[in-house]
């Protein structure tokens, strides 16, 4: 599909950052090195190996724990100004010293670290002791962990993101059991069936929100003034369109879908409580906030991360047989799908099953945030597409990733349009810097700008999209090749 518009970094306001993101379990490996205790993902992959495609796991992942210098080189080759990665892993006691090096390396190359504290890796010890996010005890433990990070890295890290995608974490880990710790509602094939699970995603989300609020408050009170950084959270949301624009019931369904995805977490942070449609439909399964908690939640962020991939039509249904808190199923009498009333697909197939090409959905979400949620500063913390699920993923083929290149070009163009329409987007991070462990899909899905050769020592190679980014960011072609190690000292 040809790109609608050619766009470069220069089209954006000064200070706007472009970067790429990763998460530690997906890339680092070294799962038990340097005193690290197991996380729920280590435990889950080791205990229920059949839950993951080809029984893959993140024990070695793409070995970034040891190969981070290669990763930084690639960021540099692409001219990226920022990198979104994880903090020292929660529960790791002696790793802090070692993790100083990657940060140093980034800063020396002029790349700003944007650090996510939690990308789904709870220490297994907290899961064993008190069921982690199902208990309010998680709030203080998370706050303590956050403080270790602020204290040790706050001189260098100026952008903190507490949680990645609470929606996916709660739904996948507590609703459909596809992610660690693998708990789920009745009727789903999960690793750890639970008793009264219809409420668990909401309990986990509730404690997570309170943990965010406490960590953000601590940062703002004790660290922000002298460290001069910002803190926020990264929320994922699909975009939603009414199944049939000519019938208002579907527009209402569309609003409920937004409430139950983006609004579930954004509305408590914005005004101190869940969206009314969630309160009225989920009722006693949805916990309550005390007045003090509401006050702490409200405005507990300087910026918002938004992870956007794709969109769905939302269709009103009068009776919802699947009404339960599982992903895409606690559907608020709104059924989501990719085909609209007129038979049109919401967007072209990209080759990744769940992911249709629909850049307008990103703009529409940004407008919802502008109009309903006070228009905060925003970073697009994830945006990207996988290579063909079923295609030939040998290197020669996979580096020709025009689908990704066009996808990124067109979504970045829409970010520009949204800024012109008043949205305060401050940066864009492609997901992902490099191919990695794609959770339940193992290594079979590749989201990287950089190809990782699983048959040759995890060597990194730039895909076409990565080379496109170098041009986009204004890096000289030769400099790109030198940085990527394709030329040594400028000689092929
Ligand atoms: C992101 O979530 C994650 O933050 C990131 O870690 C991950 O690498 C990236 O997605 C790409 O997958 O395979 O049909 O079960 C984005 C939201 C929700 C999208 C779960 C994929 C699973 C679809 N994700 N969904 S399926």
Coordinates of N, CA and C in Angstrom, one line a residue, residues 273-472:
X273 N -12.5 8.5 39.4 CA -13.4 7.3 39.4 C -13.6 6.7 38.0
X274 N -14.1 5.4 38.1 CA -14.3 4.7 36.8 C -15.4 5.4 36.0
X275 N -15.4 5.1 34.7 CA -16.5 5.6 33.9 C -17.9 5.2 34.4
X276 N -18.9 6.0 34.2 CA -20.2 5.7 34.7 C -20.7 4.4 34.0
X277 N -20.4 4.2 32.8 CA -20.9 3.0 32.1 C -20.3 1.7 32.7
X278 N -19.1 1.8 33.2 CA -18.5 0.7 33.9 C -19.2 0.4 35.3
X279 N -19.4 1.5 36.0 CA -20.0 1.4 37.3 C -21.4 0.8 37.2
X280 N -22.2 1.3 36.2 CA -23.5 0.8 36.1 C -23.7 -0.6 35.5
X281 N -22.7 -1.1 34.8 CA -22.8 -2.4 34.2 C -22.0 -3.5 35.0
X282 N -20.9 -3.1 35.6 CA -20.1 -4.1 36.3 C -20.5 -4.1 37.8
X283 N -21.0 -3.1 38.2 CA -21.6 -3.0 39.6 C -20.7 -3.5 40.7
X284 N -21.1 -4.5 41.4 CA -20.4 -4.9 42.6 C -19.1 -5.6 42.4
X285 N -18.8 -6.0 41.1 CA -17.5 -6.5 40.8 C -16.4 -5.4 40.7
X286 N -16.9 -4.2 40.5 CA -15.9 -3.1 40.4 C -15.7 -2.4 41.8
X287 N -14.5 -2.5 42.3 CA -14.2 -1.9 43.6 C -14.4 -0.4 43.7
X288 N -14.5 0.1 44.9 CA -14.7 1.5 45.1 C -13.5 2.2 45.6
X289 N -13.3 3.5 45.3 CA -12.2 4.3 45.8 C -12.7 5.1 47.0
X290 N -11.9 5.2 48.0 CA -12.2 6.1 49.1 C -12.0 7.6 48.7
X291 N -12.5 8.5 49.4 CA -12.3 9.9 48.9 C -10.8 10.3 48.9
X292 N -10.0 9.7 49.9 CA -8.6 10.0 49.9 C -7.9 9.4 48.6
X293 N -8.3 8.2 48.3 CA -7.8 7.5 47.1 C -8.1 8.3 45.8
X294 N -9.3 8.8 45.8 CA -9.7 9.5 44.6 C -8.8 10.8 44.4
X295 N -8.6 11.4 45.6 CA -7.8 12.6 45.5 C -6.3 12.3 45.0
X296 N -5.8 11.2 45.5 CA -4.5 10.8 45.1 C -4.4 10.4 43.6
X297 N -5.5 9.8 43.1 CA -5.5 9.4 41.7 C -5.5 10.5 40.8
X298 N -6.4 11.5 41.1 CA -6.7 12.6 40.2 C -5.4 13.4 39.9
X299 N -5.1 13.4 38.6 CA -4.0 14.2 38.1 C -2.7 13.6 38.5
X300 N -2.6 12.3 38.8 CA -1.3 11.7 39.2 C -0.4 11.4 38.0
X301 N -0.3 12.3 37.1 CA 0.6 12.1 35.9 C 0.9 13.4 35.3
X302 N 2.1 13.5 34.8 CA 2.6 14.7 34.0 C 2.3 14.5 32.5
X303 N 2.3 13.2 32.2 CA 2.2 12.9 30.7 C 1.5 11.5 30.7
X304 N 0.9 11.2 29.5 CA 0.3 10.0 29.3 C 1.0 9.2 28.2
X305 N 1.2 7.9 28.4 CA 1.7 7.1 27.3 C 0.5 6.5 26.6
X306 N 0.5 6.4 25.3 CA -0.6 5.7 24.6 C 0.0 4.7 23.6
X307 N -0.4 3.5 23.8 CA 0.0 2.4 22.9 C -1.1 2.1 21.9
X308 N -0.9 2.4 20.7 CA -1.9 2.2 19.6 C -1.4 1.3 18.5
X309 N -2.3 0.3 18.2 CA -2.0 -0.6 17.1 C -3.1 -0.7 16.0
X310 N -4.3 -0.8 16.5 CA -5.4 -1.0 15.5 C -6.8 -0.6 16.1
X311 N -7.8 -0.9 15.3 CA -9.2 -0.5 15.7 C -10.2 -1.5 15.5
X312 N -11.4 -1.3 16.0 CA -12.5 -2.3 15.8 C -13.8 -1.5 15.6
X313 N -14.8 -2.1 14.9 CA -16.1 -1.6 15.0 C -16.8 -2.1 16.3
X314 N -17.6 -1.2 16.8 CA -18.3 -1.6 18.0 C -19.8 -1.6 17.7
X315 N -20.5 -2.7 18.1 CA -21.9 -2.9 17.7 C -22.7 -3.1 18.9
X316 N -23.8 -2.4 19.0 CA -24.7 -2.6 20.1 C -25.4 -4.0 20.0
X317 N -25.4 -4.7 21.2 CA -26.2 -5.9 21.2 C -27.1 -5.8 22.5
X318 N -28.4 -6.2 22.4 CA -29.3 -6.1 23.5 C -29.0 -7.1 24.6
X319 N -28.6 -8.3 24.2 CA -28.3 -9.3 25.2 C -26.9 -9.8 25.0
X320 N -26.1 -9.8 26.1 CA -24.7 -10.2 26.0 C -24.4 -11.5 26.7
X321 N -24.5 -12.6 26.0 CA -24.3 -13.9 26.7 C -22.9 -14.0 27.3
X322 N -22.0 -13.3 26.8 CA -20.6 -13.5 27.3 C -20.2 -12.5 28.3
X323 N -21.1 -11.9 28.9 CA -20.8 -10.8 29.8 C -20.0 -11.2 31.0
X324 N -18.7 -11.0 30.9 CA -17.7 -11.4 31.9 C -16.4 -10.7 31.7
X325 N -15.6 -10.5 32.7 CA -14.5 -9.6 32.5 C -13.3 -10.3 31.8
X326 N -13.5 -10.7 30.6 CA -12.4 -11.3 29.9 C -12.1 -10.4 28.7
X327 N -10.9 -10.5 28.2 CA -10.5 -9.6 27.1 C -11.5 -9.5 26.0
X328 N -11.9 -8.3 25.6 CA -12.9 -8.1 24.5 C -14.2 -8.8 24.8
X329 N -14.5 -9.2 26.0 CA -15.7 -9.9 26.3 C -16.6 -9.2 27.3
X330 N -15.9 -8.5 28.3 CA -16.8 -7.7 29.2 C -17.2 -6.5 28.4
X331 N -18.1 -6.8 27.5 CA -18.2 -6.0 26.3 C -19.3 -4.9 26.4
X332 N -19.8 -4.7 27.6 CA -20.7 -3.6 27.8 C -21.8 -3.5 26.7
X333 N -22.3 -4.7 26.4 CA -23.4 -4.8 25.4 C -22.9 -4.2 24.0
X334 N -21.6 -4.3 23.8 CA -21.0 -3.8 22.6 C -20.1 -4.8 22.1
X335 N -20.4 -5.4 20.9 CA -19.6 -6.5 20.4 C -18.6 -5.9 19.4
X336 N -17.4 -6.2 19.5 CA -16.4 -5.6 18.6 C -16.0 -6.6 17.5
X337 N -15.7 -6.0 16.4 CA -15.3 -6.8 15.2 C -14.7 -6.0 14.1
X338 N -14.2 -6.7 13.1 CA -13.5 -5.9 12.1 C -14.3 -5.6 10.9
X339 N -15.6 -6.1 10.8 CA -16.4 -5.8 9.7 C -17.6 -4.9 10.1
X340 N -17.8 -3.9 9.3 CA -18.9 -2.9 9.6 C -20.2 -3.3 9.0
X341 N -21.2 -2.5 9.2 CA -22.6 -2.8 8.7 C -22.6 -3.0 7.2
X342 N -21.8 -2.2 6.5 CA -21.8 -2.2 5.1 C -20.8 -3.3 4.5
X343 N -20.3 -4.1 5.4 CA -19.5 -5.2 4.9 C -18.0 -4.8 4.7
X344 N -17.7 -3.6 4.9 CA -16.3 -3.1 4.8 C -15.5 -3.5 6.0
X345 N -14.2 -3.9 5.7 CA -13.3 -4.1 6.9 C -12.8 -2.8 7.4
X346 N -12.5 -2.8 8.7 CA -12.1 -1.5 9.3 C -10.7 -1.1 8.7
X347 N -9.9 -2.0 8.3 CA -8.7 -1.6 7.7 C -8.1 -2.8 7.0
X348 N -7.0 -2.6 6.2 CA -6.4 -3.7 5.5 C -5.7 -4.6 6.5
X349 N -5.7 -5.9 6.1 CA -5.0 -6.9 6.8 C -3.5 -6.6 6.8
X350 N -2.8 -6.7 7.9 CA -1.4 -6.4 7.8 C -0.5 -7.7 7.8
X351 N -1.2 -8.9 8.0 CA -0.4 -10.1 8.1 C -0.3 -10.6 9.5
X352 N -0.6 -9.7 10.5 CA -0.6 -10.0 11.9 C -2.1 -10.1 12.2
X353 N -2.6 -11.3 12.6 CA -4.0 -11.6 12.7 C -4.9 -10.5 13.3
X354 N -4.5 -10.0 14.4 CA -5.4 -9.1 15.1 C -5.2 -7.6 14.7
X355 N -4.3 -7.4 13.8 CA -3.9 -6.0 13.6 C -4.2 -5.5 12.2
X356 N -5.3 -4.7 12.0 CA -5.6 -4.1 10.7 C -5.0 -2.7 10.7
X357 N -4.7 -2.3 9.4 CA -4.1 -1.0 9.2 C -5.2 0.1 9.3
X358 N -5.2 0.9 10.3 CA -6.2 1.9 10.4 C -5.7 3.2 11.2
X359 N -4.9 3.9 10.5 CA -4.2 5.1 11.2 C -5.2 6.1 11.8
X360 N -6.4 6.3 11.1 CA -7.4 7.2 11.6 C -7.8 6.9 13.0
X361 N -7.7 5.6 13.4 CA -8.1 5.2 14.7 C -7.3 5.9 15.8
X362 N -6.0 6.1 15.4 CA -5.1 6.8 16.4 C -5.5 8.2 16.5
X363 N -5.8 8.9 15.4 CA -6.3 10.3 15.5 C -7.5 10.4 16.3
X364 N -8.5 9.5 16.1 CA -9.7 9.6 16.8 C -9.5 9.4 18.3
X365 N -8.6 8.5 18.7 CA -8.4 8.3 20.1 C -7.7 9.6 20.7
X366 N -6.8 10.2 19.9 CA -6.2 11.4 20.4 C -7.2 12.5 20.6
X367 N -8.2 12.5 19.7 CA -9.3 13.5 19.9 C -10.1 13.2 21.1
X368 N -10.4 12.0 21.4 CA -11.1 11.6 22.6 C -10.4 12.1 23.8
X369 N -9.1 11.9 23.8 CA -8.3 12.3 24.9 C -8.2 13.9 25.0
X370 N -8.2 14.5 23.9 CA -8.2 16.0 23.8 C -9.6 16.5 24.4
X371 N -10.7 15.9 24.0 CA -12.0 16.4 24.3 C -12.6 16.0 25.6
X372 N -12.3 14.7 26.0 CA -12.9 14.2 27.2 C -12.0 14.2 28.4
X373 N -10.7 14.1 28.2 CA -9.8 13.9 29.3 C -8.7 15.0 29.4
X374 N -9.1 16.2 29.1 CA -8.2 17.3 29.5 C -7.0 17.5 28.7
X375 N -6.8 16.8 27.6 CA -5.7 17.0 26.7 C -4.3 17.1 27.3
X376 N -3.9 16.0 28.0 CA -2.6 16.0 28.6 C -1.5 15.9 27.6
X377 N -0.2 16.2 27.9 CA 0.9 15.8 27.0 C 0.9 14.3 26.9
X378 N 1.2 13.9 25.6 CA 1.1 12.4 25.3 C 2.4 12.0 24.6
X379 N 2.8 10.8 24.9 CA 3.8 10.1 24.1 C 3.1 8.9 23.5
X380 N 3.3 8.7 22.2 CA 2.8 7.4 21.7 C 3.9 6.4 22.1
X381 N 3.7 5.6 23.1 CA 4.7 4.8 23.7 C 4.9 3.4 22.9
X382 N 3.8 3.0 22.2 CA 4.0 1.9 21.3 C 3.1 2.1 20.1
X383 N 3.7 1.7 18.9 CA 3.0 1.7 17.7 C 3.8 0.9 16.7
X384 N 3.2 0.0 16.1 CA 4.0 -0.9 15.2 C 3.2 -2.1 14.7
X385 N 3.8 -2.9 13.9 CA 3.1 -4.0 13.3 C 4.1 -5.2 13.2
X386 N 3.5 -6.4 13.1 CA 4.4 -7.6 13.0 C 4.6 -8.0 11.6
X387 N 5.7 -8.7 11.3 CA 5.9 -9.3 10.0 C 4.8 -10.4 9.9
X388 N 4.5 -10.8 8.6 CA 3.5 -11.8 8.4 C 3.6 -13.0 9.4
X389 N 2.5 -13.3 10.1 CA 2.5 -14.4 11.0 C 3.0 -15.7 10.4
X390 N 2.4 -16.0 9.2 CA 2.6 -17.3 8.6 C 3.6 -17.2 7.4
X391 N 4.2 -16.1 7.2 CA 5.1 -15.9 6.0 C 6.5 -16.5 6.2
X392 N 7.3 -16.3 5.2 CA 8.7 -16.7 5.2 C 9.5 -15.7 6.0
X393 N 10.0 -16.1 7.2 CA 10.7 -15.1 8.0 C 12.2 -15.3 8.0
X394 N 12.7 -15.9 6.9 CA 14.1 -15.9 6.8 C 14.6 -14.5 6.6
X395 N 15.8 -14.3 6.8 CA 16.3 -12.9 6.9 C 16.1 -12.2 5.5
X396 N 16.4 -12.8 4.4 CA 16.3 -12.1 3.1 C 14.9 -11.6 2.9
X397 N 14.0 -12.4 3.3 CA 12.6 -12.0 3.1 C 12.1 -11.0 4.2
X398 N 12.4 -11.3 5.4 CA 11.9 -10.5 6.5 C 12.4 -9.0 6.5
X399 N 13.6 -8.8 6.0 CA 14.1 -7.4 6.0 C 13.4 -6.5 5.0
X400 N 12.7 -7.2 4.1 CA 11.9 -6.4 3.1 C 10.5 -6.1 3.7
X401 N 10.5 -5.3 4.7 CA 9.2 -5.1 5.5 C 8.5 -3.8 5.1
X402 N 8.1 -3.8 3.9 CA 7.4 -2.6 3.4 C 6.1 -2.4 4.1
X403 N 5.4 -3.4 4.6 CA 4.2 -3.3 5.3 C 4.4 -2.4 6.6
X404 N 5.5 -2.7 7.3 CA 5.9 -1.9 8.5 C 6.2 -0.5 8.1
X405 N 7.0 -0.4 7.1 CA 7.5 1.0 6.7 C 6.3 1.9 6.4
X406 N 5.4 1.4 5.6 CA 4.2 2.2 5.3 C 3.3 2.4 6.5
X407 N 3.2 1.4 7.3 CA 2.3 1.5 8.5 C 2.9 2.7 9.4
X408 N 4.2 2.6 9.6 CA 4.8 3.7 10.4 C 4.7 5.0 9.8
X409 N 5.0 5.1 8.5 CA 4.9 6.4 7.8 C 3.5 7.0 8.0
X410 N 2.5 6.2 7.8 CA 1.2 6.7 7.8 C 0.6 7.0 9.2
X411 N 1.1 6.2 10.2 CA 0.7 6.6 11.6 C 1.4 7.8 12.1
X412 N 2.7 8.0 11.7 CA 3.4 9.1 12.1 C 2.8 10.4 11.4
X413 N 2.3 10.2 10.2 CA 1.6 11.4 9.5 C 0.4 11.7 10.3
X414 N -0.3 10.8 10.8 CA -1.6 11.0 11.5 C -1.3 11.7 12.9
X415 N -0.1 11.4 13.5 CA 0.3 12.1 14.7 C 0.5 13.5 14.4
X416 N 1.1 13.8 13.3 CA 1.4 15.2 12.9 C 0.0 15.9 12.7
X417 N -0.9 15.3 12.0 CA -2.2 15.9 11.8 C -2.9 16.2 13.1
X418 N -2.8 15.2 14.1 CA -3.4 15.4 15.4 C -2.8 16.5 16.1
X419 N -1.5 16.7 16.0 CA -0.9 17.9 16.7 C -1.5 19.2 16.1
X420 N -1.6 19.2 14.8 CA -2.2 20.4 14.2 C -3.6 20.6 14.6
X421 N -4.3 19.5 15.1 CA -5.6 19.7 15.6 C -5.7 19.9 17.1
X422 N -4.5 20.2 17.7 CA -4.5 20.5 19.1 C -4.1 19.5 20.1
X423 N -3.8 18.3 19.6 CA -3.4 17.2 20.5 C -1.9 17.5 20.9
X424 N -1.6 17.2 22.2 CA -0.2 17.5 22.7 C 0.7 16.4 22.6
X425 N 0.8 15.7 21.5 CA 1.7 14.6 21.4 C 3.2 15.1 21.4
X426 N 4.0 14.5 22.2 CA 5.4 14.9 22.3 C 6.4 14.0 21.8
X427 N 6.0 12.8 21.4 CA 7.0 11.8 20.9 C 6.3 10.5 20.4
X428 N 7.0 9.8 19.6 CA 6.5 8.5 19.0 C 7.6 7.4 19.2
X429 N 7.2 6.3 19.7 CA 8.1 5.2 19.9 C 7.6 4.0 19.1
X430 N 8.4 3.5 18.2 CA 8.0 2.3 17.4 C 8.1 1.1 18.4
X431 N 7.1 0.2 18.3 CA 7.3 -1.1 18.9 C 7.5 -2.0 17.8
X432 N 8.7 -2.6 17.7 CA 9.7 -2.7 18.8 C 11.0 -2.4 18.1
X433 N 12.0 -2.1 19.0 CA 13.4 -1.9 18.5 C 13.8 -3.2 17.7
X434 N 13.6 -4.3 18.3 CA 14.1 -5.5 17.6 C 13.1 -6.7 17.9
X435 N 13.2 -7.7 17.0 CA 12.4 -8.9 17.1 C 12.7 -9.4 18.5
X436 N 11.6 -10.0 19.1 CA 11.8 -10.5 20.5 C 10.8 -11.6 20.9
X437 N 10.8 -11.9 22.1 CA 9.8 -12.9 22.7 C 8.4 -12.3 22.8
X438 N 7.5 -12.8 21.9 CA 6.2 -12.2 21.8 C 5.2 -12.9 22.7
X439 N 5.5 -13.0 24.0 CA 4.6 -13.6 25.0 C 4.1 -15.0 24.5
X440 N 2.8 -15.1 24.5 CA 2.2 -16.5 24.2 C 2.6 -17.0 22.8
X441 N 3.0 -16.0 21.9 CA 3.4 -16.4 20.6 C 4.9 -16.8 20.4
X442 N 5.6 -16.8 21.5 CA 7.0 -17.1 21.5 C 7.7 -16.2 20.5
X443 N 8.7 -16.8 19.8 CA 9.5 -16.0 18.9 C 8.9 -16.0 17.5
X444 N 7.6 -16.5 17.4 CA 7.1 -16.7 16.0 C 6.6 -15.3 15.4
X445 N 6.3 -14.3 16.3 CA 5.9 -13.0 15.7 C 7.1 -12.1 15.8
X446 N 7.3 -11.3 14.8 CA 8.5 -10.4 14.8 C 8.0 -9.0 14.6
X447 N 8.2 -8.2 15.6 CA 7.7 -6.8 15.6 C 8.9 -5.8 15.4
X448 N 10.1 -6.3 15.2 CA 11.3 -5.4 15.2 C 11.5 -4.5 14.0
X449 N 12.1 -3.4 14.2 CA 12.7 -2.6 13.1 C 14.0 -3.3 12.8
X450 N 14.6 -4.0 13.8 CA 15.8 -4.7 13.6 C 15.5 -6.2 13.6
X451 N 16.0 -6.9 12.6 CA 15.9 -8.4 12.5 C 16.9 -9.1 13.4
X452 N 16.4 -10.1 14.1 CA 17.3 -10.8 15.0 C 17.4 -12.2 14.3
X453 N 18.6 -12.6 14.0 CA 18.8 -13.9 13.4 C 18.9 -15.0 14.5
X454 N 17.8 -15.8 14.6 CA 17.8 -16.8 15.7 C 18.7 -18.0 15.3
X455 N 19.1 -18.1 14.0 CA 20.0 -19.2 13.6 C 21.5 -18.8 13.6
X456 N 21.7 -17.5 13.9 CA 23.1 -17.1 13.8 C 23.4 -16.1 15.0
X457 N 23.5 -16.7 16.2 CA 24.0 -16.0 17.4 C 23.2 -14.7 17.7
X458 N 22.0 -14.7 17.3 CA 21.1 -13.5 17.6 C 21.7 -12.2 17.0
X459 N 22.4 -12.4 15.9 CA 22.9 -11.2 15.3 C 21.8 -10.2 14.8
X460 N 22.0 -8.9 14.9 CA 21.1 -7.9 14.6 C 21.3 -7.4 13.2
X461 N 20.3 -7.2 12.4 CA 20.4 -6.6 11.0 C 19.2 -5.6 10.8
X462 N 19.6 -4.5 10.2 CA 18.5 -3.5 9.9 C 17.5 -4.0 8.9
X463 N 16.2 -3.9 9.2 CA 15.2 -4.2 8.1 C 15.1 -2.9 7.3
X464 N 14.3 -2.9 6.2 CA 14.2 -1.7 5.4 C 13.5 -0.6 6.2
X465 N 12.6 -1.0 7.1 CA 12.0 0.1 7.9 C 13.0 0.8 8.8
X466 N 14.0 0.1 9.3 CA 15.0 0.7 10.1 C 15.9 1.7 9.2
X467 N 16.1 1.3 8.0 CA 16.9 2.2 7.1 C 16.0 3.4 6.7
X468 N 14.8 3.2 6.6 CA 13.8 4.3 6.3 C 13.9 5.3 7.5
X469 N 13.9 4.8 8.7 CA 14.0 5.6 9.9 C 15.2 6.5 9.9
X470 N 16.4 5.9 9.5 CA 17.6 6.7 9.4 C 17.4 7.9 8.5
X471 N 16.8 7.7 7.4 CA 16.6 8.8 6.4 C 15.6 9.8 7.1
X472 N 14.5 9.2 7.6 CA 13.5 10.1 8.3 C 14.2 11.0 9.3

